Amino acid sequence: MIASVLPTYSRAPLTFVKGEGSWLLEADGRRILDLGAGIAVNALGHAHPALVAALTGQANALWHVSNLYNIPAQQKLADQLVDKTFADTVFFTNSGTEACELAVKMARKYWYDKGAPDRTDIITFSGSFHGRSSAGIAAAGSEKMTKGFGPLLPGFIHLDFGDHDALTQAAKSGTVAGILVEPVQGEGGIRPLPDACLKGLRDLCDEHGILLMLDEVQCGMGRTGKLFAHEWAGITPDIMMVAKGIGGGFPLGAILATENAASGMTAGTHGSTYGGNPLACAVGSTVMDIVSDDAFLAEVNRKSALIRQKLEGLIATHPDVFEAVRGSGLMLGLKCKASNLDVVNAGYDQNILVVPAADNVIRLLPALNITDDDIAIAIDKLDAAAAHV
Ligand code: PLP
């Protein structure tokens, strides 16, 4: 008999009943150190007092009104995002996948309104992940996600990283509306796109009038030590997807865009019942207040250096288990020699959560405000886990 929850996840035998900071309480009483943060979602850890206050304060005032009316909390968060980024305008969603849907629609509508209705192709790259909707799986294109779900949404050109000839060829074709890329691939195994490549993509887009669309769902909101990962490369996109960390655990996503890129999205062209609701935006606004602060981001970078140094030590101690550390800020990947799933499972036994990714990598995506003490405990636990692999 099928489980009452559709069994699309193979779940670990763990049940959490409470969270505080970087720690989760298992139903059996164990305290477990959370280095996954709900896959880069709990940016400020669990039950951050400012987020709890923002959520309960808003819950006591007003939960939901339709987007047919003005929503002050939504307006406030949009202003904060516009103030701190390249963007002129923001649309709020409930998830990264929904942000992907709008990114694709926005790019295509842009060219339609410019009198180029055939310019509909979106270039994407191998190893990418943009969500599990029909557009999301078609965008990523991997067989693992698309098999059995056809016919797929057409209009995606899938390229391998580093295949410059194919990229230039496609860009010249005149059918490309946008290039969609994660500055740091998350599900793909914490694979950062070198700054020079991101600059190169920006130049290519400028040369051919293509829209640069960044997926910062996992790598954005302070995760890499800048508010958004593309800032490291000194470029700006035309369209950007945001989700995960922006809600700190409350479902919230967003599409940020320049006025030009968003010019096709006039009244009636897109909508969402819940997107930008008062509860999500009150929390998101508080996350933005905290994470966009320069001193906070400096701490993310300091802790990143600390963890990386300790991880290098772990690799030296366990050369049969770990191979290399990669990533940026507190979006770190440990490429494993042993099976990454064995390392994740050994972590469970040591009361620590890390997350597997493609390319035999384990992801370390701790709360951005993890303490130095918890970092030290994490390294001890990973050491013990590696010893048991
Ligand atoms: N894009 C990236 C880079 C992601 O990592 C994810 C989720 O893991 C998504 C999009 C989809 O986001 P969501 O699961 O919120 O729909």
mmCIF file of C-alpha atoms and ligand atoms in Angstrom:
data_model
loop_
_atom_site.group_PDB
_atom_site.id
_atom_site.type_symbol
_atom_site.label_atom_id
_atom_site.label_comp_id
_atom_site.label_asym_id
_atom_site.label_seq_id
_atom_site.Cartn_x
_atom_site.Cartn_y
_atom_site.Cartn_z
ATOM 1 C CA MET A 1 0.000 0.000 0.000
ATOM 2 C CA ILE A 2 1.337 3.420 -0.899
ATOM 3 C CA ALA A 3 2.434 5.669 1.957
ATOM 4 C CA SER A 4 -0.035 8.407 2.813
ATOM 5 C CA VAL A 5 2.699 10.942 1.931
ATOM 6 C CA LEU A 6 3.564 10.466 -1.743
ATOM 7 C CA PRO A 7 6.910 8.655 -1.580
ATOM 8 C CA THR A 8 8.975 10.940 -3.856
ATOM 9 C CA TYR A 9 11.640 11.348 -1.167
ATOM 10 C CA SER A 10 13.693 8.550 0.353
ATOM 11 C CA ARG A 11 13.815 9.974 3.836
ATOM 12 C CA ALA A 12 16.400 9.441 6.546
ATOM 13 C CA PRO A 13 14.966 7.902 9.722
ATOM 14 C CA LEU A 14 15.066 11.205 11.583
ATOM 15 C CA THR A 15 12.172 13.178 13.014
ATOM 16 C CA PHE A 16 12.826 16.646 14.326
ATOM 17 C CA VAL A 17 10.540 18.254 16.855
ATOM 18 C CA LYS A 18 12.301 21.522 17.678
ATOM 19 C CA GLY A 19 15.109 23.727 16.453
ATOM 20 C CA GLU A 20 17.252 26.392 18.040
ATOM 21 C CA GLY A 21 20.172 28.117 16.346
ATOM 22 C CA SER A 22 22.217 25.491 14.516
ATOM 23 C CA TRP A 23 20.726 22.620 16.549
ATOM 24 C CA LEU A 24 17.775 20.318 16.005
ATOM 25 C CA LEU A 25 16.097 18.160 18.613
ATOM 26 C CA GLU A 26 15.240 14.635 17.440
ATOM 27 C CA ALA A 27 12.048 13.050 18.759
ATOM 28 C CA ASP A 28 14.192 10.544 20.701
ATOM 29 C CA GLY A 29 15.904 13.378 22.595
ATOM 30 C CA ARG A 30 19.180 13.590 20.652
ATOM 31 C CA ARG A 31 20.560 17.037 19.790
ATOM 32 C CA ILE A 32 21.737 17.108 16.211
ATOM 33 C CA LEU A 33 23.984 19.782 14.671
ATOM 34 C CA ASP A 34 22.409 21.047 11.466
ATOM 35 C CA LEU A 35 24.923 21.791 8.721
ATOM 36 C CA GLY A 36 22.283 21.538 6.030
ATOM 37 C CA ALA A 37 19.957 24.318 7.195
ATOM 38 C CA GLY A 38 17.051 22.776 5.291
ATOM 39 C CA ILE A 39 19.261 22.940 2.160
ATOM 40 C CA ALA A 40 20.370 26.561 2.547
ATOM 41 C CA VAL A 41 16.985 27.738 3.802
ATOM 42 C CA ASN A 42 17.414 28.443 7.525
ATOM 43 C CA ALA A 43 19.874 31.253 6.818
ATOM 44 C CA LEU A 44 19.698 32.471 10.411
ATOM 45 C CA GLY A 45 19.332 29.071 12.030
ATOM 46 C CA HIS A 46 16.219 27.782 13.735
ATOM 47 C CA ALA A 47 13.828 29.967 15.743
ATOM 48 C CA HIS A 48 15.858 33.170 15.385
ATOM 49 C CA PRO A 49 14.180 35.548 17.861
ATOM 50 C CA ALA A 50 13.916 38.422 15.345
ATOM 51 C CA LEU A 51 12.252 36.159 12.770
ATOM 52 C CA VAL A 52 9.892 34.654 15.327
ATOM 53 C CA ALA A 53 8.950 38.180 16.420
ATOM 54 C CA ALA A 54 8.416 39.318 12.815
ATOM 55 C CA LEU A 55 6.251 36.293 12.033
ATOM 56 C CA THR A 56 4.152 36.363 15.186
ATOM 57 C CA GLY A 57 3.794 40.141 15.023
ATOM 58 C CA GLN A 58 2.455 39.910 11.477
ATOM 59 C CA ALA A 59 0.344 36.842 12.332
ATOM 60 C CA ASN A 60 -1.402 38.821 15.042
ATOM 61 C CA ALA A 61 -2.129 41.658 12.613
ATOM 62 C CA LEU A 62 -2.939 40.177 9.182
ATOM 63 C CA TRP A 63 -2.180 36.832 7.478
ATOM 64 C CA HIS A 64 -3.377 37.194 3.932
ATOM 65 C CA VAL A 65 -4.782 39.660 1.522
ATOM 66 C CA SER A 66 -4.955 39.213 -2.221
ATOM 67 C CA ASN A 67 -2.472 40.848 -4.530
ATOM 68 C CA LEU A 68 -5.493 42.782 -5.760
ATOM 69 C CA TYR A 69 -4.632 45.161 -2.902
ATOM 70 C CA ASN A 70 -1.544 46.948 -1.624
ATOM 71 C CA ILE A 71 0.532 44.876 0.808
ATOM 72 C CA PRO A 72 2.812 47.121 2.906
ATOM 73 C CA ALA A 73 5.135 44.282 4.015
ATOM 74 C CA GLN A 74 5.593 43.281 0.360
ATOM 75 C CA GLN A 75 6.290 46.854 -0.683
ATOM 76 C CA LYS A 76 8.853 47.184 2.101
ATOM 77 C CA LEU A 77 10.738 44.036 1.105
ATOM 78 C CA ALA A 78 10.668 44.995 -2.585
ATOM 79 C CA ASP A 79 12.138 48.402 -1.688
ATOM 80 C CA GLN A 80 14.882 46.744 0.378
ATOM 81 C CA LEU A 81 15.815 44.406 -2.488
ATOM 82 C CA VAL A 82 15.771 47.195 -5.067
ATOM 83 C CA ASP A 83 17.866 49.340 -2.746
ATOM 84 C CA LYS A 84 20.554 46.676 -2.241
ATOM 85 C CA THR A 85 20.771 45.137 -5.730
ATOM 86 C CA PHE A 86 20.859 45.780 -9.486
ATOM 87 C CA ALA A 87 17.090 45.332 -9.639
ATOM 88 C CA ASP A 88 14.448 47.926 -10.422
ATOM 89 C CA THR A 89 11.510 45.678 -9.713
ATOM 90 C CA VAL A 90 10.564 42.498 -7.832
ATOM 91 C CA PHE A 91 7.824 39.857 -8.075
ATOM 92 C CA PHE A 92 7.368 37.576 -5.077
ATOM 93 C CA THR A 93 6.746 33.836 -5.281
ATOM 94 C CA ASN A 94 6.538 31.011 -2.737
ATOM 95 C CA SER A 95 9.505 29.003 -4.017
ATOM 96 C CA GLY A 96 12.505 28.886 -6.292
ATOM 97 C CA THR A 97 10.637 26.811 -8.835
ATOM 98 C CA GLU A 98 7.984 29.460 -9.234
ATOM 99 C CA ALA A 99 10.727 32.048 -9.637
ATOM 100 C CA CYS A 100 12.113 29.916 -12.483
ATOM 101 C CA GLU A 101 8.712 29.861 -14.166
ATOM 102 C CA LEU A 102 8.537 33.640 -14.153
ATOM 103 C CA ALA A 103 12.156 34.026 -15.271
ATOM 104 C CA VAL A 104 11.393 31.991 -18.393
ATOM 105 C CA LYS A 105 8.119 33.807 -19.056
ATOM 106 C CA MET A 106 9.725 37.201 -18.519
ATOM 107 C CA ALA A 107 12.580 36.555 -20.954
ATOM 108 C CA ARG A 108 10.263 35.256 -23.653
ATOM 109 C CA LYS A 109 7.736 38.077 -23.221
ATOM 110 C CA TYR A 110 10.555 40.597 -23.431
ATOM 111 C CA TRP A 111 11.451 39.451 -26.943
ATOM 112 C CA TYR A 112 7.838 39.001 -27.986
ATOM 113 C CA ASP A 113 7.147 42.624 -27.135
ATOM 114 C CA LYS A 114 10.343 43.691 -28.923
ATOM 115 C CA GLY A 115 8.930 42.195 -32.116
ATOM 116 C CA ALA A 116 11.060 39.015 -32.032
ATOM 117 C CA PRO A 117 8.504 36.319 -31.087
ATOM 118 C CA ASP A 118 10.801 33.539 -32.305
ATOM 119 C CA ARG A 119 13.516 34.489 -29.877
ATOM 120 C CA THR A 120 12.430 32.009 -27.231
ATOM 121 C CA ASP A 121 15.448 29.809 -26.481
ATOM 122 C CA ILE A 122 17.048 29.747 -23.055
ATOM 123 C CA ILE A 123 20.603 28.431 -22.763
ATOM 124 C CA THR A 124 21.290 26.343 -19.646
ATOM 125 C CA PHE A 125 24.259 24.276 -18.484
ATOM 126 C CA SER A 126 25.032 20.704 -17.503
ATOM 127 C CA GLY A 127 24.663 19.904 -13.831
ATOM 128 C CA SER A 128 22.236 22.750 -13.247
ATOM 129 C CA PHE A 129 19.100 22.612 -11.128
ATOM 130 C CA HIS A 130 16.241 25.068 -11.421
ATOM 131 C CA GLY A 131 13.328 23.290 -9.755
ATOM 132 C CA ARG A 132 10.928 20.437 -10.447
ATOM 133 C CA SER A 133 8.150 22.107 -12.440
ATOM 134 C CA SER A 134 7.751 21.400 -16.138
ATOM 135 C CA ALA A 135 9.863 24.454 -16.994
ATOM 136 C CA GLY A 136 12.382 23.691 -14.250
ATOM 137 C CA ILE A 137 13.101 20.134 -15.383
ATOM 138 C CA ALA A 138 13.141 21.131 -19.045
ATOM 139 C CA ALA A 139 15.613 23.892 -18.169
ATOM 140 C CA ALA A 140 18.000 21.550 -16.356
ATOM 141 C CA GLY A 141 17.391 18.821 -18.897
ATOM 142 C CA SER A 142 18.993 15.924 -17.032
ATOM 143 C CA GLU A 143 17.491 12.523 -17.737
ATOM 144 C CA LYS A 144 17.201 11.855 -14.020
ATOM 145 C CA MET A 145 14.601 14.603 -13.714
ATOM 146 C CA THR A 146 12.929 14.515 -17.119
ATOM 147 C CA LYS A 147 12.513 10.791 -17.828
ATOM 148 C CA GLY A 148 8.857 9.878 -18.133
ATOM 149 C CA PHE A 149 7.597 13.431 -17.883
ATOM 150 C CA GLY A 150 7.474 14.331 -21.551
ATOM 151 C CA PRO A 151 6.567 16.077 -23.680
ATOM 152 C CA LEU A 152 8.948 18.614 -22.187
ATOM 153 C CA LEU A 153 8.590 22.363 -22.487
ATOM 154 C CA PRO A 154 10.559 23.209 -25.625
ATOM 155 C CA GLY A 155 13.075 26.024 -26.097
ATOM 156 C CA PHE A 156 16.037 25.067 -23.917
ATOM 157 C CA ILE A 157 19.552 24.668 -25.268
ATOM 158 C CA HIS A 158 21.644 22.524 -22.941
ATOM 159 C CA LEU A 159 25.370 23.142 -23.075
ATOM 160 C CA ASP A 160 28.329 21.650 -21.279
ATOM 161 C CA PHE A 161 30.354 23.934 -19.061
ATOM 162 C CA GLY A 162 33.414 25.155 -20.896
ATOM 163 C CA ASP A 163 32.073 24.421 -24.394
ATOM 164 C CA HIS A 164 32.778 27.918 -25.657
ATOM 165 C CA ASP A 165 32.313 27.062 -29.321
ATOM 166 C CA ALA A 166 28.797 25.736 -28.788
ATOM 167 C CA LEU A 167 27.988 28.730 -26.580
ATOM 168 C CA THR A 168 29.174 31.291 -29.132
ATOM 169 C CA GLN A 169 27.421 29.427 -31.927
ATOM 170 C CA ALA A 170 24.119 29.378 -30.023
ATOM 171 C CA ALA A 171 24.416 33.015 -28.964
ATOM 172 C CA LYS A 172 24.877 34.069 -32.584
ATOM 173 C CA SER A 173 21.853 32.114 -33.797
ATOM 174 C CA GLY A 174 19.404 34.934 -33.091
ATOM 175 C CA THR A 175 16.939 32.604 -31.320
ATOM 176 C CA VAL A 176 18.317 33.004 -27.797
ATOM 177 C CA ALA A 177 16.202 34.991 -25.341
ATOM 178 C CA GLY A 178 18.321 34.395 -22.260
ATOM 179 C CA ILE A 179 21.146 32.504 -20.607
ATOM 180 C CA LEU A 180 20.183 30.934 -17.282
ATOM 181 C CA VAL A 181 22.954 29.914 -14.891
ATOM 182 C CA GLU A 182 23.683 29.329 -11.196
ATOM 183 C CA PRO A 183 26.781 31.324 -10.134
ATOM 184 C CA VAL A 184 27.480 28.413 -7.783
ATOM 185 C CA GLN A 185 25.755 25.153 -8.652
ATOM 186 C CA GLY A 186 24.198 23.644 -5.540
ATOM 187 C CA GLU A 187 22.536 20.335 -6.397
ATOM 188 C CA GLY A 188 25.194 19.884 -9.082
ATOM 189 C CA GLY A 189 27.846 19.485 -6.371
ATOM 190 C CA ILE A 190 28.892 22.978 -5.196
ATOM 191 C CA ARG A 191 30.504 23.924 -8.474
ATOM 192 C CA PRO A 192 31.313 27.650 -8.580
ATOM 193 C CA LEU A 193 31.349 29.328 -11.964
ATOM 194 C CA PRO A 194 34.698 31.175 -12.092
ATOM 195 C CA ASP A 195 34.312 34.965 -11.985
ATOM 196 C CA ALA A 196 35.953 35.239 -15.412
ATOM 197 C CA CYS A 197 33.266 32.939 -16.873
ATOM 198 C CA LEU A 198 30.447 34.968 -15.357
ATOM 199 C CA LYS A 199 32.042 38.121 -16.795
ATOM 200 C CA GLY A 200 32.393 36.341 -20.128
ATOM 201 C CA LEU A 201 28.705 35.415 -20.090
ATOM 202 C CA ARG A 202 27.779 39.022 -19.310
ATOM 203 C CA ASP A 203 29.895 40.223 -22.249
ATOM 204 C CA LEU A 204 28.392 37.623 -24.572
ATOM 205 C CA CYS A 205 24.888 38.649 -23.505
ATOM 206 C CA ASP A 206 25.699 42.315 -24.091
ATOM 207 C CA GLU A 207 27.149 41.563 -27.497
ATOM 208 C CA HIS A 208 24.027 39.736 -28.682
ATOM 209 C CA GLY A 209 21.352 41.508 -26.640
ATOM 210 C CA ILE A 210 20.663 38.310 -24.670
ATOM 211 C CA LEU A 211 19.209 38.534 -21.143
ATOM 212 C CA LEU A 212 21.485 37.188 -18.409
ATOM 213 C CA MET A 213 19.337 35.254 -15.944
ATOM 214 C CA LEU A 214 20.957 34.135 -12.713
ATOM 215 C CA ASP A 215 19.578 31.453 -10.432
ATOM 216 C CA GLU A 216 20.666 32.531 -6.958
ATOM 217 C CA VAL A 217 18.059 30.415 -5.187
ATOM 218 C CA GLN A 218 20.717 28.453 -3.304
ATOM 219 C CA CYS A 219 23.807 30.689 -3.556
ATOM 220 C CA GLY A 220 22.107 34.036 -2.853
ATOM 221 C CA MET A 221 21.118 35.887 0.319
ATOM 222 C CA GLY A 222 24.567 36.070 1.892
ATOM 223 C CA ARG A 223 25.400 32.399 1.379
ATOM 224 C CA THR A 224 28.690 33.099 -0.447
ATOM 225 C CA GLY A 225 29.714 36.028 1.739
ATOM 226 C CA LYS A 226 28.252 38.712 -0.536
ATOM 227 C CA LEU A 227 24.539 39.470 -0.500
ATOM 228 C CA PHE A 228 24.382 37.848 -3.950
ATOM 229 C CA ALA A 229 27.028 35.575 -5.450
ATOM 230 C CA HIS A 230 27.349 37.460 -8.749
ATOM 231 C CA GLU A 231 28.733 40.459 -6.847
ATOM 232 C CA TRP A 232 32.056 38.601 -6.567
ATOM 233 C CA ALA A 233 32.419 38.823 -10.342
ATOM 234 C CA GLY A 234 31.534 42.523 -10.438
ATOM 235 C CA ILE A 235 28.700 41.996 -12.910
ATOM 236 C CA THR A 236 24.937 42.345 -12.738
ATOM 237 C CA PRO A 237 22.259 40.156 -14.311
ATOM 238 C CA ASP A 238 19.076 41.273 -16.068
ATOM 239 C CA ILE A 239 16.890 38.790 -14.202
ATOM 240 C CA MET A 240 17.614 36.901 -10.983
ATOM 241 C CA MET A 241 15.820 34.103 -9.135
ATOM 242 C CA VAL A 242 15.914 34.170 -5.336
ATOM 243 C CA ALA A 243 14.295 31.847 -2.754
ATOM 244 C CA LYS A 244 15.414 29.587 0.109
ATOM 245 C CA GLY A 245 17.418 31.861 2.466
ATOM 246 C CA ILE A 246 15.303 34.947 1.839
ATOM 247 C CA GLY A 247 12.456 33.468 3.880
ATOM 248 C CA GLY A 248 14.708 32.022 6.575
ATOM 249 C CA GLY A 249 12.409 28.970 6.632
ATOM 250 C CA PHE A 250 9.137 30.632 5.667
ATOM 251 C CA PRO A 251 8.213 29.857 2.037
ATOM 252 C CA LEU A 252 9.276 32.864 -0.025
ATOM 253 C CA GLY A 253 10.901 33.417 -3.384
ATOM 254 C CA ALA A 254 11.383 36.339 -5.712
ATOM 255 C CA ILE A 255 12.290 37.386 -9.194
ATOM 256 C CA LEU A 256 14.391 40.509 -9.386
ATOM 257 C CA ALA A 257 14.769 42.294 -12.696
ATOM 258 C CA THR A 258 15.858 45.456 -14.397
ATOM 259 C CA GLU A 259 13.122 47.726 -15.705
ATOM 260 C CA ASN A 260 14.167 46.825 -19.238
ATOM 261 C CA ALA A 261 14.078 43.036 -18.730
ATOM 262 C CA ALA A 262 10.720 43.269 -16.948
ATOM 263 C CA SER A 263 9.153 45.540 -19.565
ATOM 264 C CA GLY A 264 6.887 42.817 -20.961
ATOM 265 C CA MET A 265 5.337 41.963 -17.607
ATOM 266 C CA THR A 266 2.377 44.327 -17.583
ATOM 267 C CA ALA A 267 -0.884 44.027 -15.609
ATOM 268 C CA GLY A 268 -2.496 40.624 -16.130
ATOM 269 C CA THR A 269 0.583 38.836 -17.525
ATOM 270 C CA HIS A 270 1.465 36.991 -14.303
ATOM 271 C CA GLY A 271 0.107 36.404 -10.834
ATOM 272 C CA SER A 272 0.141 34.391 -7.633
ATOM 273 C CA THR A 273 -2.403 33.931 -4.884
ATOM 274 C CA TYR A 274 0.127 33.636 -2.078
ATOM 275 C CA GLY A 275 3.264 35.176 -3.558
ATOM 276 C CA GLY A 276 4.282 38.206 -1.517
ATOM 277 C CA ASN A 277 1.840 37.503 1.296
ATOM 278 C CA PRO A 278 2.207 39.564 4.494
ATOM 279 C CA LEU A 279 3.596 36.712 6.635
ATOM 280 C CA ALA A 280 6.347 35.721 4.210
ATOM 281 C CA CYS A 281 7.321 39.312 3.485
ATOM 282 C CA ALA A 282 7.451 40.324 7.156
ATOM 283 C CA VAL A 283 9.931 37.498 7.742
ATOM 284 C CA GLY A 284 11.832 38.172 4.503
ATOM 285 C CA SER A 285 12.190 41.813 5.365
ATOM 286 C CA THR A 286 13.767 40.918 8.700
ATOM 287 C CA VAL A 287 16.109 38.418 7.042
ATOM 288 C CA MET A 288 17.154 41.167 4.610
ATOM 289 C CA ASP A 289 17.780 43.632 7.447
ATOM 290 C CA ILE A 290 20.160 41.176 9.109
ATOM 291 C CA VAL A 291 21.850 39.502 6.148
ATOM 292 C CA SER A 292 22.466 42.568 3.999
ATOM 293 C CA ASP A 293 24.506 44.203 6.748
ATOM 294 C CA ASP A 294 28.207 44.496 5.801
ATOM 295 C CA ALA A 295 29.386 43.418 9.254
ATOM 296 C CA PHE A 296 27.197 40.288 9.045
ATOM 297 C CA LEU A 297 28.614 39.412 5.618
ATOM 298 C CA ALA A 298 32.160 39.985 6.892
ATOM 299 C CA GLU A 299 31.445 37.391 9.582
ATOM 300 C CA VAL A 300 30.210 34.931 6.949
ATOM 301 C CA ASN A 301 33.547 35.341 5.170
ATOM 302 C CA ARG A 302 35.547 34.975 8.370
ATOM 303 C CA LYS A 303 33.689 31.794 9.305
ATOM 304 C CA SER A 304 34.108 30.486 5.778
ATOM 305 C CA ALA A 305 37.884 30.835 6.043
ATOM 306 C CA LEU A 306 37.825 29.158 9.454
ATOM 307 C CA ILE A 307 35.782 26.172 8.250
ATOM 308 C CA ARG A 308 37.810 25.788 5.046
ATOM 309 C CA GLN A 309 41.038 25.677 7.008
ATOM 310 C CA LYS A 310 39.618 23.015 9.311
ATOM 311 C CA LEU A 311 38.218 21.041 6.378
ATOM 312 C CA GLU A 312 41.659 21.010 4.738
ATOM 313 C CA GLY A 313 42.892 19.459 7.987
ATOM 314 C CA LEU A 314 40.138 16.828 7.789
ATOM 315 C CA ILE A 315 41.137 15.962 4.232
ATOM 316 C CA ALA A 316 44.735 15.492 5.392
ATOM 317 C CA THR A 317 43.576 13.233 8.258
ATOM 318 C CA HIS A 318 41.156 11.205 6.116
ATOM 319 C CA PRO A 319 42.653 11.086 2.619
ATOM 320 C CA ASP A 320 40.673 7.928 1.835
ATOM 321 C CA VAL A 321 37.372 9.584 2.639
ATOM 322 C CA PHE A 322 37.741 13.199 1.474
ATOM 323 C CA GLU A 323 39.433 14.587 -1.591
ATOM 324 C CA ALA A 324 38.957 18.351 -1.845
ATOM 325 C CA VAL A 325 36.983 21.282 -0.504
ATOM 326 C CA ARG A 326 35.268 23.705 -2.847
ATOM 327 C CA GLY A 327 32.679 26.422 -2.839
ATOM 328 C CA SER A 328 32.332 29.919 -1.581
ATOM 329 C CA GLY A 329 31.395 31.502 1.747
ATOM 330 C CA LEU A 330 29.234 29.105 3.730
ATOM 331 C CA MET A 331 28.261 27.162 0.625
ATOM 332 C CA LEU A 332 30.943 24.518 0.861
ATOM 333 C CA GLY A 333 31.343 21.133 -0.727
ATOM 334 C CA LEU A 334 33.572 18.265 0.286
ATOM 335 C CA LYS A 335 34.351 16.093 -2.683
ATOM 336 C CA CYS A 336 34.507 12.560 -1.316
ATOM 337 C CA LYS A 337 36.624 9.570 -2.242
ATOM 338 C CA ALA A 338 34.379 7.298 -0.213
ATOM 339 C CA SER A 339 30.685 7.277 -1.071
ATOM 340 C CA ASN A 340 29.162 10.633 -0.146
ATOM 341 C CA LEU A 341 26.033 8.834 1.056
ATOM 342 C CA ASP A 342 28.137 6.752 3.444
ATOM 343 C CA VAL A 343 29.575 9.984 4.851
ATOM 344 C CA VAL A 344 26.103 11.509 5.238
ATOM 345 C CA ASN A 345 24.873 8.360 7.025
ATOM 346 C CA ALA A 346 27.953 8.242 9.256
ATOM 347 C CA GLY A 347 27.170 11.868 10.086
ATOM 348 C CA TYR A 348 23.697 10.889 11.288
ATOM 349 C CA ASP A 349 25.319 8.450 13.709
ATOM 350 C CA GLN A 350 27.505 11.291 15.017
ATOM 351 C CA ASN A 351 24.476 13.611 15.339
ATOM 352 C CA ILE A 352 25.385 15.933 12.494
ATOM 353 C CA LEU A 353 23.456 16.720 9.299
ATOM 354 C CA VAL A 354 25.204 17.301 5.995
ATOM 355 C CA VAL A 355 23.556 17.093 2.592
ATOM 356 C CA PRO A 356 24.587 14.976 -0.407
ATOM 357 C CA ALA A 357 24.940 16.513 -3.857
ATOM 358 C CA ALA A 358 25.907 15.303 -7.328
ATOM 359 C CA ASP A 359 29.528 14.516 -8.195
ATOM 360 C CA ASN A 360 30.012 12.534 -4.940
ATOM 361 C CA VAL A 361 30.005 15.691 -2.836
ATOM 362 C CA ILE A 362 28.660 16.433 0.615
ATOM 363 C CA ARG A 363 27.343 19.945 1.091
ATOM 364 C CA LEU A 364 27.961 22.065 4.165
ATOM 365 C CA LEU A 365 25.356 24.800 4.210
ATOM 366 C CA PRO A 366 25.242 25.889 7.855
ATOM 367 C CA ALA A 367 23.228 28.747 9.229
ATOM 368 C CA LEU A 368 25.072 31.928 8.247
ATOM 369 C CA ASN A 369 25.210 32.888 11.919
ATOM 370 C CA ILE A 370 26.681 29.577 13.113
ATOM 371 C CA THR A 371 28.930 30.177 16.119
ATOM 372 C CA ASP A 372 32.654 29.423 16.246
ATOM 373 C CA ASP A 373 31.939 26.889 19.005
ATOM 374 C CA ASP A 374 29.460 25.061 16.793
ATOM 375 C CA ILE A 375 31.982 25.101 13.935
ATOM 376 C CA ALA A 376 34.506 23.395 16.217
ATOM 377 C CA ILE A 377 31.905 20.794 17.244
ATOM 378 C CA ALA A 378 30.978 20.253 13.580
ATOM 379 C CA ILE A 379 34.565 19.501 12.630
ATOM 380 C CA ASP A 380 34.902 17.021 15.528
ATOM 381 C CA LYS A 381 31.722 15.281 14.442
ATOM 382 C CA LEU A 382 32.799 15.134 10.790
ATOM 383 C CA ASP A 383 36.140 13.754 11.941
ATOM 384 C CA ALA A 384 34.374 11.014 13.912
ATOM 385 C CA ALA A 385 32.006 10.333 11.011
ATOM 386 C CA ALA A 386 34.922 9.980 8.579
ATOM 387 C CA ALA A 387 36.656 7.586 10.962
ATOM 388 C CA HIS A 388 33.587 5.312 10.752
ATOM 389 C CA VAL A 389 33.272 5.340 6.966
HETATM 390 N N1 PLP B 1 17.179 26.676 -8.181
HETATM 391 C C1 PLP B 1 18.166 26.225 -7.403
HETATM 392 C C2 PLP B 1 19.566 26.635 -7.680
HETATM 393 C C3 PLP B 1 17.878 25.396 -6.313
HETATM 394 O O1 PLP B 1 18.873 24.940 -5.547
HETATM 395 C C4 PLP B 1 16.537 25.048 -6.070
HETATM 396 C C5 PLP B 1 16.191 24.136 -4.959
HETATM 397 O O2 PLP B 1 17.008 23.366 -4.493
HETATM 398 C C6 PLP B 1 15.537 25.547 -6.914
HETATM 399 C C7 PLP B 1 15.895 26.362 -7.956
HETATM 400 C C8 PLP B 1 14.101 25.214 -6.664
HETATM 401 O O3 PLP B 1 13.658 25.857 -5.525
HETATM 402 P P1 PLP B 1 12.371 25.340 -4.711
HETATM 403 O O4 PLP B 1 12.690 23.984 -4.210
HETATM 404 O O5 PLP B 1 12.175 26.371 -3.643
HETATM 405 O O6 PLP B 1 11.228 25.331 -5.662
#
